[in-house]
Coordinates of C-alpha atoms in Angstrom, one line a residue:
Chain A
X1 CA -13.9 -13.4 -18.2
X2 CA -11.6 -12.1 -20.9
X3 CA -8.2 -13.4 -22.1
X4 CA -5.6 -14.6 -19.7
X5 CA -1.8 -14.7 -19.8
X6 CA 0.0 -17.4 -17.8
X7 CA 2.8 -15.9 -15.9
X8 CA 5.7 -17.9 -14.4
X9 CA 7.6 -16.0 -11.8
X10 CA 9.6 -16.9 -8.6
X11 CA 8.7 -20.6 -9.0
X12 CA 4.9 -19.9 -9.1
X13 CA 2.3 -19.6 -11.9
X14 CA -0.5 -17.1 -12.1
X15 CA -3.1 -16.3 -14.7
X16 CA -3.2 -12.5 -15.4
X17 CA -6.2 -10.7 -17.0
X18 CA -5.3 -9.1 -20.3
X19 CA -6.7 -5.5 -20.3
X20 CA -6.9 -3.1 -23.3
X21 CA -4.7 -0.1 -22.8
X22 CA -5.8 1.6 -26.1
X23 CA -6.9 0.6 -29.6
X24 CA -3.5 -0.9 -30.5
X25 CA -2.3 -2.5 -27.3
X26 CA -3.3 -4.6 -24.3
X27 CA -1.4 -5.3 -21.1
X28 CA -1.5 -8.1 -18.6
X29 CA -2.5 -6.9 -15.2
X30 CA 0.0 -8.0 -12.5
X31 CA -1.5 -7.5 -9.1
X32 CA 0.3 -8.7 -6.0
X33 CA -2.4 -7.4 -3.6
X34 CA -4.2 -10.3 -1.9
X35 CA -1.5 -12.8 -2.8
X36 CA 0.9 -13.3 0.1
X37 CA 2.4 -16.4 -1.3
X38 CA 3.4 -14.6 -4.5
X39 CA 4.7 -11.6 -2.5
X40 CA 6.9 -13.7 -0.3
X41 CA 8.3 -15.7 -3.2
X42 CA 9.1 -12.6 -5.3
X43 CA 10.7 -10.8 -2.4
X44 CA 12.9 -13.8 -1.6
X45 CA 14.0 -14.2 -5.2
X46 CA 14.6 -10.5 -5.8
X47 CA 16.8 -10.3 -2.6
X48 CA 19.0 -13.0 -4.1
X49 CA 19.6 -10.9 -7.2
X50 CA 20.0 -7.3 -6.0
X51 CA 23.3 -5.6 -5.1
X52 CA 24.2 -4.7 -1.5
X53 CA 22.1 -1.8 -0.2
X54 CA 21.1 0.0 3.0
X55 CA 17.5 1.1 2.4
X56 CA 14.7 0.8 -0.2
X57 CA 12.4 3.3 -1.8
X58 CA 9.2 2.3 -3.5
X59 CA 6.0 4.1 -4.8
X60 CA 2.4 4.0 -3.7
X61 CA 0.5 1.7 -4.0
X62 CA 1.5 -1.5 -5.9
X63 CA 5.0 -1.4 -4.6
X64 CA 4.0 -1.5 -0.9
X65 CA 3.5 -5.3 -0.2
X66 CA 6.7 -6.2 -2.1
X67 CA 8.9 -3.5 -0.4
X68 CA 7.4 -4.4 3.0
X69 CA 8.1 -8.1 2.5
X70 CA 11.6 -7.5 1.2
X71 CA 12.2 -5.3 4.3
X72 CA 10.7 -8.0 6.5
X73 CA 13.0 -10.7 5.1
X74 CA 16.3 -8.7 4.9
X75 CA 15.9 -6.3 7.9
X76 CA 16.5 -3.2 6.0
X77 CA 14.0 -0.3 6.0
X78 CA 11.7 0.6 3.1
X79 CA 10.4 4.1 2.4
X80 CA 7.3 5.0 0.5
X81 CA 6.8 7.8 -2.0
X82 CA 3.2 8.8 -1.9
X83 CA 1.0 10.0 -4.8
X84 CA -0.6 12.8 -2.8
X85 CA 0.6 15.3 -0.2
X86 CA -0.6 14.1 3.2
X87 CA -1.4 16.1 6.3
X88 CA 1.3 14.3 8.3
X89 CA 4.1 15.3 5.9
X90 CA 6.4 18.1 6.9
X91 CA 8.1 19.9 4.0
X92 CA 7.7 17.1 1.5
X93 CA 9.8 16.8 -1.6
X94 CA 7.8 16.5 -4.9
X95 CA 8.4 15.1 -8.4
X96 CA 6.1 14.4 -11.3
X97 CA 5.5 11.1 -13.1
X98 CA 3.4 10.0 -16.1
X99 CA 2.0 6.5 -15.8
X100 CA 0.8 4.1 -18.5
X101 CA -1.7 2.4 -16.2
X102 CA -3.6 5.6 -15.2
X103 CA -4.7 8.4 -17.5
X104 CA -3.1 11.3 -15.6
X105 CA 0.2 12.7 -14.7
X106 CA 0.9 11.6 -11.1
X107 CA 3.0 13.4 -8.6
X108 CA 5.2 11.6 -6.0
X109 CA 5.9 13.1 -2.6
X110 CA 8.4 12.0 0.0
X111 CA 8.2 13.3 3.6
X112 CA 11.1 15.2 5.1
X113 CA 11.8 12.5 7.6
X114 CA 12.1 9.9 4.8
X115 CA 14.3 12.2 2.8
X116 CA 16.7 12.4 5.8
X117 CA 16.5 8.6 6.2
X118 CA 17.7 7.9 2.6
X119 CA 20.3 10.7 2.3
X120 CA 23.8 9.4 1.7
X121 CA 22.6 5.8 2.0
X122 CA 23.0 3.0 -0.6
X123 CA 19.5 3.0 -2.0
X124 CA 17.6 0.2 -3.9
X125 CA 14.6 1.4 -5.9
X126 CA 11.8 -1.2 -5.8
X127 CA 8.6 -1.5 -7.8
X128 CA 6.3 -4.3 -8.9
X129 CA 6.6 -3.8 -12.7
X130 CA 9.0 -1.6 -14.7
X131 CA 7.3 -0.8 -18.0
X132 CA 7.9 2.6 -19.6
X133 CA 10.3 3.4 -16.8
X134 CA 8.4 6.6 -15.8
X135 CA 7.7 5.5 -12.3
X136 CA 11.3 4.4 -11.8
X137 CA 12.5 7.7 -13.2
X138 CA 10.3 9.6 -10.7
X139 CA 11.8 7.5 -7.8
X140 CA 15.2 8.3 -9.2
X141 CA 14.4 12.0 -9.2
X142 CA 13.3 11.8 -5.6
X143 CA 16.4 9.8 -4.6
X144 CA 18.6 12.4 -6.3
X145 CA 16.9 15.3 -4.6
X146 CA 17.5 13.5 -1.3
X147 CA 21.1 12.9 -2.0
X148 CA 20.8 9.1 -1.9
X149 CA 23.3 6.8 -3.6
X150 CA 21.2 4.7 -6.0
X151 CA 22.8 1.2 -6.2
X152 CA 20.0 -0.7 -8.0
X153 CA 16.6 -0.7 -9.6
X154 CA 14.6 -3.9 -8.9
X155 CA 11.2 -5.1 -10.0
X156 CA 9.3 -8.4 -10.2
X157 CA 8.5 -7.9 -13.9
X158 CA 10.0 -6.0 -16.8
X159 CA 7.2 -5.2 -19.3
X160 CA 7.8 -4.9 -23.0
X161 CA 11.1 -3.2 -24.0
X162 CA 12.1 -2.8 -20.3
X163 CA 13.2 -6.5 -20.5
X164 CA 16.1 -5.3 -22.6
X165 CA 17.4 -2.9 -20.0
X166 CA 20.8 -3.7 -18.5
X167 CA 20.4 -1.3 -15.6
X168 CA 17.6 -3.1 -13.8
X169 CA 17.2 -6.4 -11.9
X170 CA 13.9 -8.4 -12.5
X171 CA 12.6 -11.9 -12.2
X172 CA 10.5 -12.4 -15.4
X173 CA 9.6 -10.5 -18.6
X174 CA 6.0 -9.5 -19.2
X175 CA 4.9 -9.2 -22.8
X176 CA 2.8 -6.4 -24.3
X177 CA -0.1 -7.6 -26.5
X178 CA -0.4 -5.8 -29.9
X179 CA -3.5 -6.1 -32.1
Chain B
X1 CA 10.7 19.4 14.5
X2 CA 7.3 20.1 16.1
X3 CA 5.5 18.6 19.0
X4 CA 5.5 14.8 19.6
X5 CA 3.0 12.4 21.1
X6 CA 4.4 9.2 22.7
X7 CA 2.2 6.3 21.6
X8 CA 2.3 2.9 23.4
X9 CA 0.9 0.1 21.3
X10 CA 1.4 -3.6 20.9
X11 CA 4.2 -3.5 23.4
X12 CA 6.1 -0.9 21.5
X13 CA 6.6 2.9 21.9
X14 CA 6.7 5.4 19.0
X15 CA 6.9 9.2 18.9
X16 CA 4.2 10.6 16.6
X17 CA 4.4 14.0 15.0
X18 CA 1.5 16.3 16.0
X19 CA 0.1 17.9 12.9
X20 CA -2.5 20.8 12.7
X21 CA -5.7 19.7 11.1
X22 CA -7.4 23.1 11.3
X23 CA -7.4 26.2 13.5
X24 CA -8.9 24.3 16.4
X25 CA -7.5 20.8 16.3
X26 CA -4.3 18.8 15.7
X27 CA -3.9 15.1 15.2
X28 CA -1.0 12.7 15.8
X29 CA 0.2 11.2 12.6
X30 CA 0.4 7.4 12.9
X31 CA 2.3 6.0 9.9
X32 CA 3.2 2.3 9.9
X33 CA 5.0 2.5 6.5
X34 CA 8.7 1.8 6.9
X35 CA 8.2 0.2 10.3
X36 CA 8.1 -3.6 9.9
X37 CA 8.6 -4.2 13.7
X38 CA 5.5 -2.2 14.5
X39 CA 3.4 -3.7 11.7
X40 CA 4.2 -7.3 12.8
X41 CA 3.5 -6.5 16.5
X42 CA 0.2 -4.8 15.7
X43 CA -0.9 -7.6 13.4
X44 CA -0.1 -10.2 16.0
X45 CA -2.0 -8.4 18.8
X46 CA -5.0 -7.6 16.6
X47 CA -5.3 -11.2 15.5
X48 CA -5.6 -12.2 19.2
X49 CA -8.6 -9.8 19.6
X50 CA -10.7 -10.2 16.5
X51 CA -13.6 -12.7 16.0
X52 CA -13.4 -15.6 13.6
X53 CA -13.4 -14.6 10.0
X54 CA -12.7 -15.9 6.5
X55 CA -11.3 -12.9 4.6
X56 CA -10.2 -9.3 5.3
X57 CA -11.0 -6.0 3.4
X58 CA -8.9 -2.9 3.9
X59 CA -8.5 0.5 2.1
X60 CA -5.6 2.0 0.1
X61 CA -3.0 2.9 1.2
X62 CA -2.3 3.0 5.0
X63 CA -4.2 -0.3 5.6
X64 CA -2.0 -2.3 3.2
X65 CA 1.0 -3.3 5.4
X66 CA -1.3 -4.2 8.3
X67 CA -3.7 -6.3 6.3
X68 CA -0.8 -7.9 4.4
X69 CA 0.9 -8.8 7.7
X70 CA -2.3 -10.1 9.3
X71 CA -2.8 -12.2 6.2
X72 CA 0.7 -13.5 6.3
X73 CA 0.3 -14.5 10.0
X74 CA -3.1 -16.1 9.9
X75 CA -3.2 -17.5 6.3
X76 CA -6.5 -15.8 5.4
X77 CA -6.6 -13.5 2.3
X78 CA -6.8 -9.7 2.4
X79 CA -8.5 -7.7 -0.3
X80 CA -7.8 -4.0 -1.1
X81 CA -10.3 -1.3 -1.9
X82 CA -8.5 1.2 -4.1
X83 CA -9.0 5.0 -4.2
X84 CA -9.0 5.2 -8.0
X85 CA -10.4 3.1 -10.8
X86 CA -7.5 1.1 -12.3
X87 CA -7.0 -0.2 -15.8
X88 CA -6.9 -3.8 -14.6
X89 CA -10.3 -3.6 -12.9
X90 CA -13.3 -5.2 -14.7
X91 CA -16.7 -3.9 -13.7
X92 CA -15.6 -2.4 -10.3
X93 CA -18.0 -1.5 -7.5
X94 CA -17.7 2.1 -6.3
X95 CA -18.6 4.0 -3.0
X96 CA -17.7 7.5 -1.8
X97 CA -15.9 8.4 1.4
X98 CA -14.9 11.7 3.1
X99 CA -11.6 11.7 4.9
X100 CA -10.3 13.9 7.7
X101 CA -6.7 13.4 6.7
X102 CA -7.1 14.6 3.1
X103 CA -9.1 17.6 1.8
X104 CA -11.3 15.9 -0.7
X105 CA -14.1 13.4 -0.9
X106 CA -12.4 10.1 -1.8
X107 CA -13.9 7.2 -3.8
X108 CA -13.3 3.6 -3.1
X109 CA -13.3 0.9 -5.8
X110 CA -13.3 -2.8 -5.5
X111 CA -12.6 -5.1 -8.5
X112 CA -15.2 -7.6 -9.6
X113 CA -12.9 -10.5 -8.8
X114 CA -12.5 -9.2 -5.2
X115 CA -16.2 -8.6 -4.9
X116 CA -16.7 -12.3 -5.8
X117 CA -14.0 -13.3 -3.3
X118 CA -15.7 -11.7 -0.3
X119 CA -19.3 -12.5 -1.3
X120 CA -21.0 -14.6 1.4
X121 CA -17.8 -14.8 3.5
X122 CA -17.2 -13.8 7.1
X123 CA -15.5 -10.5 6.5
X124 CA -13.2 -8.6 8.8
X125 CA -12.8 -4.9 8.0
X126 CA -9.2 -3.7 8.8
X127 CA -7.7 -0.2 8.9
X128 CA -4.8 1.5 10.6
X129 CA -6.8 4.1 12.4
X130 CA -10.6 4.5 13.0
X131 CA -11.3 8.2 13.5
X132 CA -14.5 9.8 12.2
X133 CA -15.4 6.3 11.0
X134 CA -15.9 7.5 7.4
X135 CA -13.4 5.2 5.9
X136 CA -14.8 2.3 7.8
X137 CA -18.3 3.2 6.6
X138 CA -17.1 3.2 3.0
X139 CA -15.6 -0.3 3.5
X140 CA -18.9 -1.4 5.0
X141 CA -20.8 0.0 2.0
X142 CA -18.5 -2.0 -0.3
X143 CA -18.9 -5.1 1.8
X144 CA -22.7 -4.8 1.8
X145 CA -22.8 -4.3 -2.0
X146 CA -20.7 -7.4 -2.3
X147 CA -23.0 -9.4 -0.1
X148 CA -20.3 -10.1 2.5
X149 CA -21.1 -11.0 6.1
X150 CA -19.3 -8.3 8.2
X151 CA -18.1 -10.0 11.4
X152 CA -15.8 -7.3 12.8
X153 CA -14.1 -3.9 12.4
X154 CA -10.5 -3.8 13.5
X155 CA -7.9 -1.0 13.7
X156 CA -4.6 -0.5 15.5
X157 CA -5.8 2.9 16.9
X158 CA -9.2 4.5 17.7
X159 CA -8.8 8.2 17.5
X160 CA -10.9 10.7 19.6
X161 CA -14.5 9.6 20.2
X162 CA -14.0 6.4 18.2
X163 CA -12.4 5.0 21.4
X164 CA -15.9 4.8 22.9
X165 CA -17.3 2.7 20.1
X166 CA -18.4 -0.8 21.2
X167 CA -18.6 -2.2 17.6
X168 CA -14.8 -2.0 16.9
X169 CA -11.7 -3.8 18.0
X170 CA -8.6 -1.8 18.5
X171 CA -5.3 -1.9 20.4
X172 CA -4.8 1.7 21.8
X173 CA -6.7 5.0 21.8
X174 CA -5.2 8.0 20.1
X175 CA -6.1 11.5 21.5
X176 CA -7.1 14.5 19.4
X177 CA -5.3 17.7 20.4
X178 CA -7.5 20.8 20.9
X179 CA -6.2 24.3 21.1

């Protein structure tokens, strides 16, 4: 058991593992999977803060429970950008994204049906954590290709410098840990 | 817009796209993402049919909304096997799986904390569709490595020959489409 960071968010407290990212920096791992109580609380609090919207777009996989729960609470659909092209997709739209939590450049795909569903709608982009902003930029690129009207960018946590951003809505900041 | 298959499941009806798998066979694409009504109904009906259990294990990504919703309804935790090793994982356990809906061999990882959480517990394996059974076998392999006590295997749909299996619980069969 390594170092922990005590996070306070949406009226709850959780101890996050601090994981080395490289020689100079560590990050606190925020994982909503398995934690329904946290997912419900974060969805409720985020929905109080976001602007009016028609539909949501999130990215595989960590955004799924949050977007699902927000959709369940507010009755507005969520759509999922996938990291691989799937057999069921017809004519998917594709953008590239570089992540700080995995080593590779990732690619996001959105199915033609989902592109149609967000076209011309007021779209809220949703993710668990905004850090470098790369994932959010990839969602934006998908949304723009689809002709959606981006009305907001929402995340549970804003990591590092992202906490200074004026163009996002979030619940708590998450520090980076420098050696 | 290609051919559609009308699925009846959990008291609801949905039109699924029929997608070619190879020269000889097509499959109907069952996607619960974006469909909260369907996810809730399937979770409710599956929970009526499954044996007593303590915790659930599912696989990234299509199992996530279902396992999340089942957990939300019954109050028992779900754990997620991931398809890539993530930075936040400490000492993950690894098994391999071949999928019929993607071209490659996939690998499932379960974090050490999650391994500890399912060890010795009555475990329900959950997925959206059981088809060749490869994904379910990979979940079983993870569960066995973790020392969990597998008490059931549950899916919304059993595709093709899987509908004949006596060792799974499911809501509706899903045909394969041969040319």
